[in-house]
mmCIF file of N, CA and C and ligand atoms in Angstrom:
data_model
loop_
_atom_site.group_PDB
_atom_site.id
_atom_site.type_symbol
_atom_site.label_atom_id
_atom_site.label_comp_id
_atom_site.label_asym_id
_atom_site.label_seq_id
_atom_site.Cartn_x
_atom_site.Cartn_y
_atom_site.Cartn_z
ATOM 1 N N UNK A 1 0.831 -1.205 0.000
ATOM 2 C CA UNK A 1 0.000 0.000 0.000
ATOM 3 C C UNK A 1 0.862 1.249 0.000
ATOM 4 N N UNK A 2 0.471 2.275 -0.806
ATOM 5 C CA UNK A 2 1.149 3.556 -0.721
ATOM 6 C C UNK A 2 0.669 4.298 0.502
ATOM 7 N N UNK A 3 1.613 4.972 1.128
ATOM 8 C CA UNK A 3 1.279 5.739 2.325
ATOM 9 C C UNK A 3 1.915 7.116 2.241
ATOM 10 N N UNK A 4 1.252 8.108 2.834
ATOM 11 C CA UNK A 4 1.749 9.491 2.815
ATOM 12 C C UNK A 4 3.148 9.613 3.405
ATOM 13 N N UNK A 5 3.510 8.782 4.341
ATOM 14 C CA UNK A 5 4.811 8.933 4.993
ATOM 15 C C UNK A 5 5.960 8.697 4.012
ATOM 16 N N UNK A 6 5.677 8.090 2.881
ATOM 17 C CA UNK A 6 6.753 7.866 1.906
ATOM 18 C C UNK A 6 6.818 8.929 0.819
ATOM 19 N N UNK A 7 5.887 9.891 0.849
ATOM 20 C CA UNK A 7 5.883 10.914 -0.198
ATOM 21 C C UNK A 7 6.816 12.048 0.205
ATOM 22 N N UNK A 8 7.696 12.407 -0.734
ATOM 23 C CA UNK A 8 8.605 13.513 -0.450
ATOM 24 C C UNK A 8 8.270 14.711 -1.329
ATOM 25 N N UNK A 9 8.397 15.903 -0.744
ATOM 26 C CA UNK A 9 8.191 17.130 -1.517
ATOM 27 C C UNK A 9 9.485 17.507 -2.234
ATOM 28 N N UNK A 10 9.389 18.445 -3.147
ATOM 29 C CA UNK A 10 10.595 18.976 -3.755
ATOM 30 C C UNK A 10 10.921 18.351 -5.090
ATOM 31 N N UNK A 11 12.124 18.624 -5.597
ATOM 32 C CA UNK A 11 12.485 18.293 -6.957
ATOM 33 C C UNK A 11 12.757 16.804 -7.213
ATOM 34 N N UNK A 12 12.884 15.989 -6.173
ATOM 35 C CA UNK A 12 13.196 14.573 -6.379
ATOM 36 C C UNK A 12 12.105 13.888 -7.190
ATOM 37 N N UNK A 13 12.540 12.969 -8.037
ATOM 38 C CA UNK A 13 11.560 12.084 -8.646
ATOM 39 C C UNK A 13 12.131 10.677 -8.637
ATOM 40 N N UNK A 14 11.343 9.758 -9.024
ATOM 41 C CA UNK A 14 11.787 8.363 -8.923
ATOM 42 C C UNK A 14 11.572 7.646 -10.247
ATOM 43 N N UNK A 15 11.741 8.390 -11.361
ATOM 44 C CA UNK A 15 11.513 7.760 -12.652
ATOM 45 C C UNK A 15 12.811 7.278 -13.289
ATOM 46 N N UNK A 16 13.907 7.328 -12.504
ATOM 47 C CA UNK A 16 15.177 6.846 -13.003
ATOM 48 C C UNK A 16 15.771 7.705 -14.110
ATOM 49 N N UNK A 17 15.278 8.926 -14.278
ATOM 50 C CA UNK A 17 15.706 9.778 -15.392
ATOM 51 C C UNK A 17 16.815 10.746 -14.985
ATOM 52 N N UNK A 18 17.553 10.433 -13.973
ATOM 53 C CA UNK A 18 18.760 11.172 -13.560
ATOM 54 C C UNK A 18 18.492 12.622 -13.154
ATOM 55 N N UNK A 19 17.241 12.968 -12.857
ATOM 56 C CA UNK A 19 16.893 14.304 -12.329
ATOM 57 C C UNK A 19 17.304 15.437 -13.275
ATOM 58 N N UNK A 20 17.413 15.128 -14.563
ATOM 59 C CA UNK A 20 17.949 16.112 -15.508
ATOM 60 C C UNK A 20 17.110 17.382 -15.531
ATOM 61 N N UNK A 21 15.807 17.226 -15.527
ATOM 62 C CA UNK A 21 14.944 18.383 -15.699
ATOM 63 C C UNK A 21 14.564 19.074 -14.395
ATOM 64 N N UNK A 22 14.549 18.339 -13.311
ATOM 65 C CA UNK A 22 13.983 18.901 -12.080
ATOM 66 C C UNK A 22 15.015 19.217 -11.021
ATOM 67 N N UNK A 23 16.223 18.698 -11.165
ATOM 68 C CA UNK A 23 17.237 18.961 -10.144
ATOM 69 C C UNK A 23 17.775 20.371 -10.353
ATOM 70 N N UNK A 24 17.595 21.204 -9.309
ATOM 71 C CA UNK A 24 17.988 22.603 -9.457
ATOM 72 C C UNK A 24 19.073 22.961 -8.458
ATOM 73 N N UNK A 25 19.847 23.985 -8.799
ATOM 74 C CA UNK A 25 20.868 24.512 -7.889
ATOM 75 C C UNK A 25 20.205 25.060 -6.636
ATOM 76 N N UNK A 26 20.791 24.816 -5.482
ATOM 77 C CA UNK A 26 20.293 25.509 -4.283
ATOM 78 C C UNK A 26 20.572 27.008 -4.475
ATOM 79 N N UNK A 27 19.490 27.756 -4.664
ATOM 80 C CA UNK A 27 19.724 29.157 -5.033
ATOM 81 C C UNK A 27 19.556 30.085 -3.825
ATOM 82 N N UNK A 28 20.672 30.619 -3.357
ATOM 83 C CA UNK A 28 20.643 31.620 -2.285
ATOM 84 C C UNK A 28 20.992 32.951 -2.929
ATOM 85 N N UNK A 29 19.996 33.567 -3.567
ATOM 86 C CA UNK A 29 20.248 34.806 -4.304
ATOM 87 C C UNK A 29 20.515 35.975 -3.347
ATOM 88 N N UNK A 30 21.644 36.626 -3.568
ATOM 89 C CA UNK A 30 21.966 37.824 -2.798
ATOM 90 C C UNK A 30 21.039 38.949 -3.240
ATOM 91 N N UNK A 31 20.649 39.810 -2.305
ATOM 92 C CA UNK A 31 19.801 40.936 -2.708
ATOM 93 C C UNK A 31 20.596 41.890 -3.608
ATOM 94 N N UNK A 32 19.903 42.596 -4.502
ATOM 95 C CA UNK A 32 20.604 43.517 -5.397
ATOM 96 C C UNK A 32 21.209 44.688 -4.637
ATOM 97 N N UNK A 33 22.260 45.264 -5.203
ATOM 98 C CA UNK A 33 22.883 46.451 -4.622
ATOM 99 C C UNK A 33 22.541 47.663 -5.486
ATOM 100 N N UNK A 34 22.611 48.816 -4.848
ATOM 101 C CA UNK A 34 22.220 50.068 -5.523
ATOM 102 C C UNK A 34 23.342 51.092 -5.439
ATOM 103 N N UNK A 35 23.640 51.683 -6.608
ATOM 104 C CA UNK A 35 24.629 52.768 -6.666
ATOM 105 C C UNK A 35 23.934 54.061 -6.265
ATOM 106 N N UNK A 36 24.564 54.791 -5.377
ATOM 107 C CA UNK A 36 24.062 56.130 -5.034
ATOM 108 C C UNK A 36 24.949 57.141 -5.748
ATOM 109 N N UNK A 37 24.312 58.047 -6.495
ATOM 110 C CA UNK A 37 25.045 58.988 -7.335
ATOM 111 C C UNK A 37 24.720 60.437 -6.978
ATOM 112 N N UNK A 38 25.737 61.265 -7.129
ATOM 113 C CA UNK A 38 25.575 62.706 -6.973
ATOM 114 C C UNK A 38 25.643 63.323 -8.369
ATOM 115 N N UNK A 39 24.767 64.299 -8.615
ATOM 116 C CA UNK A 39 24.727 64.960 -9.929
ATOM 117 C C UNK A 39 25.302 66.371 -9.824
ATOM 118 N N UNK A 40 25.960 66.786 -10.887
ATOM 119 C CA UNK A 40 26.513 68.137 -10.916
ATOM 120 C C UNK A 40 25.407 69.176 -11.155
ATOM 121 N N UNK A 41 25.635 70.378 -10.705
ATOM 122 C CA UNK A 41 24.803 71.524 -11.065
ATOM 123 C C UNK A 41 25.700 72.755 -11.013
ATOM 124 N N UNK A 42 25.178 73.889 -11.448
ATOM 125 C CA UNK A 42 26.008 75.099 -11.546
ATOM 126 C C UNK A 42 26.010 75.949 -10.284
ATOM 127 N N UNK A 43 25.223 75.589 -9.286
ATOM 128 C CA UNK A 43 24.991 76.503 -8.164
ATOM 129 C C UNK A 43 25.459 76.008 -6.795
ATOM 130 N N UNK A 44 25.375 74.701 -6.562
ATOM 131 C CA UNK A 44 25.774 74.190 -5.246
ATOM 132 C C UNK A 44 27.265 74.440 -5.033
ATOM 133 N N UNK A 45 27.644 75.071 -3.932
ATOM 134 C CA UNK A 45 29.070 75.323 -3.685
ATOM 135 C C UNK A 45 29.862 74.024 -3.517
ATOM 136 N N UNK A 46 31.070 74.031 -4.030
ATOM 137 C CA UNK A 46 31.940 72.857 -3.922
ATOM 138 C C UNK A 46 32.130 72.425 -2.463
ATOM 139 N N UNK A 47 32.297 73.405 -1.565
ATOM 140 C CA UNK A 47 32.537 73.066 -0.153
ATOM 141 C C UNK A 47 31.321 72.374 0.463
ATOM 142 N N UNK A 48 30.126 72.731 -0.012
ATOM 143 C CA UNK A 48 28.927 72.086 0.507
ATOM 144 C C UNK A 48 28.888 70.605 0.087
ATOM 145 N N UNK A 49 29.250 70.342 -1.151
ATOM 146 C CA UNK A 49 29.263 68.957 -1.653
ATOM 147 C C UNK A 49 30.304 68.133 -0.889
ATOM 148 N N UNK A 50 31.466 68.730 -0.660
ATOM 149 C CA UNK A 50 32.504 68.039 0.110
ATOM 150 C C UNK A 50 31.980 67.704 1.509
ATOM 151 N N UNK A 51 31.309 68.672 2.104
ATOM 152 C CA UNK A 51 30.752 68.454 3.443
ATOM 153 C C UNK A 51 29.706 67.325 3.442
ATOM 154 N N UNK A 52 28.859 67.298 2.444
ATOM 155 C CA UNK A 52 27.833 66.248 2.318
ATOM 156 C C UNK A 52 28.493 64.867 2.230
ATOM 157 N N UNK A 53 29.550 64.792 1.440
ATOM 158 C CA UNK A 53 30.230 63.500 1.255
ATOM 159 C C UNK A 53 30.904 63.038 2.544
ATOM 160 N N UNK A 54 31.426 63.972 3.312
ATOM 161 C CA UNK A 54 32.031 63.625 4.606
ATOM 162 C C UNK A 54 30.938 63.207 5.589
ATOM 163 N N UNK A 55 29.867 63.991 5.633
ATOM 164 C CA UNK A 55 28.815 63.819 6.638
ATOM 165 C C UNK A 55 27.996 62.539 6.453
ATOM 166 N N UNK A 56 27.604 62.260 5.187
ATOM 167 C CA UNK A 56 26.668 61.151 4.953
ATOM 168 C C UNK A 56 27.313 59.895 4.377
ATOM 169 N N UNK A 57 28.543 60.017 3.881
ATOM 170 C CA UNK A 57 29.161 58.848 3.256
ATOM 171 C C UNK A 57 30.473 58.456 3.921
ATOM 172 N N UNK A 58 30.786 59.092 5.039
ATOM 173 C CA UNK A 58 31.944 58.683 5.836
ATOM 174 C C UNK A 58 33.273 58.805 5.124
ATOM 175 N N UNK A 59 33.352 59.743 4.184
ATOM 176 C CA UNK A 59 34.619 59.918 3.468
ATOM 177 C C UNK A 59 35.490 60.933 4.208
ATOM 178 N N UNK A 60 36.816 60.753 4.122
ATOM 179 C CA UNK A 60 37.703 61.780 4.671
ATOM 180 C C UNK A 60 37.749 62.963 3.694
ATOM 181 N N UNK A 61 38.377 64.045 4.099
ATOM 182 C CA UNK A 61 38.309 65.276 3.305
ATOM 183 C C UNK A 61 38.893 65.090 1.904
ATOM 184 N N UNK A 62 40.008 64.379 1.830
ATOM 185 C CA UNK A 62 40.673 64.187 0.529
ATOM 186 C C UNK A 62 39.797 63.355 -0.416
ATOM 187 N N UNK A 63 39.213 62.275 0.119
ATOM 188 C CA UNK A 63 38.315 61.426 -0.683
ATOM 189 C C UNK A 63 37.094 62.228 -1.132
ATOM 190 N N UNK A 64 36.537 63.003 -0.210
ATOM 191 C CA UNK A 64 35.343 63.786 -0.519
ATOM 192 C C UNK A 64 35.646 64.828 -1.592
ATOM 193 N N UNK A 65 36.789 65.480 -1.467
ATOM 194 C CA UNK A 65 37.172 66.505 -2.452
ATOM 195 C C UNK A 65 37.351 65.882 -3.835
ATOM 196 N N UNK A 66 37.964 64.712 -3.870
ATOM 197 C CA UNK A 66 38.222 64.007 -5.126
ATOM 198 C C UNK A 66 36.905 63.637 -5.826
ATOM 199 N N UNK A 67 35.961 63.095 -5.074
ATOM 200 C CA UNK A 67 34.683 62.696 -5.674
ATOM 201 C C UNK A 67 33.884 63.925 -6.110
ATOM 202 N N UNK A 68 33.928 64.989 -5.281
ATOM 203 C CA UNK A 68 33.255 66.242 -5.664
ATOM 204 C C UNK A 68 33.789 66.735 -7.007
ATOM 205 N N UNK A 69 35.117 66.693 -7.175
ATOM 206 C CA UNK A 69 35.728 67.169 -8.430
ATOM 207 C C UNK A 69 35.334 66.288 -9.607
ATOM 208 N N UNK A 70 35.225 64.981 -9.364
ATOM 209 C CA UNK A 70 34.783 64.064 -10.425
ATOM 210 C C UNK A 70 33.374 64.426 -10.880
ATOM 211 N N UNK A 71 32.474 64.680 -9.913
ATOM 212 C CA UNK A 71 31.103 65.080 -10.262
ATOM 213 C C UNK A 71 31.131 66.393 -11.039
ATOM 214 N N UNK A 72 31.918 67.340 -10.552
ATOM 215 C CA UNK A 72 32.017 68.670 -11.185
ATOM 216 C C UNK A 72 32.480 68.556 -12.639
ATOM 217 N N UNK A 73 33.432 67.666 -12.890
ATOM 218 C CA UNK A 73 34.033 67.562 -14.227
ATOM 219 C C UNK A 73 33.254 66.632 -15.154
ATOM 220 N N UNK A 74 32.730 65.523 -14.602
ATOM 221 C CA UNK A 74 32.087 64.497 -15.448
ATOM 222 C C UNK A 74 30.565 64.595 -15.465
ATOM 223 N N UNK A 75 29.990 65.335 -14.510
ATOM 224 C CA UNK A 75 28.534 65.457 -14.491
ATOM 225 C C UNK A 75 27.867 64.633 -13.415
ATOM 226 N N UNK A 76 28.492 63.517 -13.068
ATOM 227 C CA UNK A 76 27.985 62.692 -11.970
ATOM 228 C C UNK A 76 29.057 61.700 -11.537
ATOM 229 N N UNK A 77 28.866 61.108 -10.364
ATOM 230 C CA UNK A 77 29.771 60.056 -9.907
ATOM 231 C C UNK A 77 29.032 59.177 -8.908
ATOM 232 N N UNK A 78 29.424 57.912 -8.870
ATOM 233 C CA UNK A 78 28.921 57.002 -7.843
ATOM 234 C C UNK A 78 29.660 57.321 -6.551
ATOM 235 N N UNK A 79 28.900 57.556 -5.486
ATOM 236 C CA UNK A 79 29.539 57.898 -4.217
ATOM 237 C C UNK A 79 29.507 56.742 -3.223
ATOM 238 N N UNK A 80 28.735 55.693 -3.567
ATOM 239 C CA UNK A 80 28.693 54.516 -2.711
ATOM 240 C C UNK A 80 27.735 53.481 -3.278
ATOM 241 N N UNK A 81 27.862 52.237 -2.796
ATOM 242 C CA UNK A 81 26.996 51.131 -3.217
ATOM 243 C C UNK A 81 26.430 50.481 -1.961
ATOM 244 N N UNK A 82 25.094 50.364 -1.914
ATOM 245 C CA UNK A 82 24.429 49.956 -0.676
ATOM 246 C C UNK A 82 23.235 49.038 -0.965
ATOM 247 N N UNK A 83 22.707 48.442 0.074
ATOM 248 C CA UNK A 83 21.418 47.745 -0.006
ATOM 249 C C UNK A 83 20.341 48.768 -0.373
ATOM 250 N N UNK A 84 19.193 48.294 -0.837
ATOM 251 C CA UNK A 84 18.110 49.197 -1.246
ATOM 252 C C UNK A 84 17.714 50.131 -0.111
ATOM 253 N N UNK A 85 17.584 49.593 1.083
ATOM 254 C CA UNK A 85 17.123 50.405 2.217
ATOM 255 C C UNK A 85 18.140 51.476 2.605
ATOM 256 N N UNK A 86 19.417 51.086 2.660
ATOM 257 C CA UNK A 86 20.453 52.058 3.012
ATOM 258 C C UNK A 86 20.580 53.115 1.917
ATOM 259 N N UNK A 87 20.531 52.692 0.662
ATOM 260 C CA UNK A 87 20.638 53.641 -0.450
ATOM 261 C C UNK A 87 19.501 54.660 -0.383
ATOM 262 N N UNK A 88 18.283 54.188 -0.140
ATOM 263 C CA UNK A 88 17.130 55.099 -0.040
ATOM 264 C C UNK A 88 17.319 56.107 1.085
ATOM 265 N N UNK A 89 17.850 55.623 2.192
ATOM 266 C CA UNK A 89 18.090 56.515 3.333
ATOM 267 C C UNK A 89 19.125 57.576 2.988
ATOM 268 N N UNK A 90 20.236 57.181 2.341
ATOM 269 C CA UNK A 90 21.285 58.140 1.955
ATOM 270 C C UNK A 90 20.710 59.202 1.023
ATOM 271 N N UNK A 91 19.961 58.751 0.003
ATOM 272 C CA UNK A 91 19.382 59.693 -0.966
ATOM 273 C C UNK A 91 18.468 60.684 -0.244
ATOM 274 N N UNK A 92 17.617 60.174 0.627
ATOM 275 C CA UNK A 92 16.677 61.041 1.350
ATOM 276 C C UNK A 92 17.424 62.026 2.247
ATOM 277 N N UNK A 93 18.467 61.552 2.921
ATOM 278 C CA UNK A 93 19.253 62.421 3.809
ATOM 279 C C UNK A 93 19.911 63.552 3.020
ATOM 280 N N UNK A 94 20.531 63.217 1.896
ATOM 281 C CA UNK A 94 21.222 64.225 1.085
ATOM 282 C C UNK A 94 20.220 65.215 0.499
ATOM 283 N N UNK A 95 19.120 64.696 -0.057
ATOM 284 C CA UNK A 95 18.113 65.582 -0.677
ATOM 285 C C UNK A 95 17.516 66.536 0.362
ATOM 286 N N UNK A 96 17.262 66.021 1.541
ATOM 287 C CA UNK A 96 16.679 66.853 2.596
ATOM 288 C C UNK A 96 17.679 67.913 3.073
ATOM 289 N N UNK A 97 18.920 67.481 3.235
ATOM 290 C CA UNK A 97 19.969 68.407 3.704
ATOM 291 C C UNK A 97 20.189 69.523 2.678
ATOM 292 N N UNK A 98 20.231 69.151 1.396
ATOM 293 C CA UNK A 98 20.425 70.150 0.332
ATOM 294 C C UNK A 98 19.242 71.115 0.290
ATOM 295 N N UNK A 99 18.036 70.570 0.416
ATOM 296 C CA UNK A 99 16.830 71.410 0.398
ATOM 297 C C UNK A 99 16.832 72.399 1.563
ATOM 298 N N UNK A 100 17.178 71.906 2.754
ATOM 299 C CA UNK A 100 17.210 72.780 3.924
ATOM 300 C C UNK A 100 18.218 73.917 3.767
ATOM 301 N N UNK A 101 19.293 73.660 3.002
ATOM 302 C CA UNK A 101 20.301 74.699 2.778
ATOM 303 C C UNK A 101 20.067 75.433 1.455
ATOM 304 N N UNK A 102 18.959 75.168 0.834
ATOM 305 C CA UNK A 102 18.547 75.849 -0.408
ATOM 306 C C UNK A 102 19.570 75.717 -1.528
ATOM 307 N N UNK A 103 20.127 74.491 -1.631
ATOM 308 C CA UNK A 103 21.004 74.181 -2.768
ATOM 309 C C UNK A 103 20.290 73.166 -3.659
ATOM 310 N N UNK A 104 20.498 73.248 -4.968
ATOM 311 C CA UNK A 104 19.780 72.360 -5.893
ATOM 312 C C UNK A 104 20.430 70.983 -6.078
ATOM 313 N N UNK A 105 21.385 70.661 -5.241
ATOM 314 C CA UNK A 105 22.096 69.385 -5.334
ATOM 315 C C UNK A 105 21.134 68.199 -5.452
ATOM 316 N N UNK A 106 21.412 67.327 -6.417
ATOM 317 C CA UNK A 106 20.573 66.149 -6.642
ATOM 318 C C UNK A 106 21.351 64.867 -6.348
ATOM 319 N N UNK A 107 20.666 63.928 -5.697
ATOM 320 C CA UNK A 107 21.240 62.623 -5.359
ATOM 321 C C UNK A 107 20.244 61.564 -5.799
ATOM 322 N N UNK A 108 20.721 60.557 -6.517
ATOM 323 C CA UNK A 108 19.827 59.510 -7.032
ATOM 324 C C UNK A 108 20.417 58.132 -6.762
ATOM 325 N N UNK A 109 19.582 57.107 -6.935
ATOM 326 C CA UNK A 109 20.051 55.724 -6.802
ATOM 327 C C UNK A 109 19.635 54.918 -8.019
ATOM 328 N N UNK A 110 20.430 53.875 -8.305
ATOM 329 C CA UNK A 110 20.184 53.050 -9.491
ATOM 330 C C UNK A 110 20.635 51.638 -9.183
ATOM 331 N N UNK A 111 19.846 50.662 -9.576
ATOM 332 C CA UNK A 111 20.192 49.262 -9.336
ATOM 333 C C UNK A 111 21.495 48.918 -10.066
ATOM 334 N N UNK A 112 22.362 48.187 -9.389
ATOM 335 C CA UNK A 112 23.642 47.795 -9.986
ATOM 336 C C UNK A 112 23.412 46.679 -11.008
ATOM 337 N N UNK A 113 24.153 46.744 -12.146
ATOM 338 C CA UNK A 113 24.047 45.789 -13.283
ATOM 339 C C UNK A 113 22.703 45.748 -13.919
HETATM 340 N N1 LIG B 201 29.522 72.601 -10.175
HETATM 341 C C1 LIG B 201 29.481 73.152 -8.831
HETATM 342 C C2 LIG B 201 30.223 74.473 -8.801
HETATM 343 O O1 LIG B 201 30.991 74.782 -9.713
HETATM 344 C C3 LIG B 201 30.095 72.190 -7.800
HETATM 345 C C4 LIG B 201 29.345 70.906 -7.652
HETATM 346 C C5 LIG B 201 30.050 69.703 -7.548
HETATM 347 C C6 LIG B 201 27.948 70.876 -7.590
HETATM 348 C C7 LIG B 201 29.394 68.483 -7.383
HETATM 349 C C8 LIG B 201 27.276 69.668 -7.427
HETATM 350 O O2 LIG B 201 27.348 67.297 -7.148
HETATM 351 C C9 LIG B 201 27.991 68.487 -7.320
HETATM 352 N N2 LIG B 201 30.003 75.249 -7.740
#
């Protein structure tokens, strides 16, 4: 007699067909990462951008100055790569800080790859 105690869930089968179609990789997919970017504009003072990079992205002054200059010259730069939640928080913090200081500085996020 067939009994429930012998039934197994999942990809296994018992047709002797070597599990070609149903055997799958154990997939532990890492969550996606997000690039946080700063955009150039003509009005935000360079020192303010440097301060933002130090304050919200934990960069030292030299690193912050370098990234600020990259944004100034190239139009934008990635300032960090984070989980979705952390990236959203960084973007919101920068946008709010810039707004409070009446600078048009823009910060955005984009899924990596
Ligand atoms: N272009 C600005 C200036 O000349 C400086 C600046 C740099 C602004 C980076 C925004 O994300 C930025 N004052």
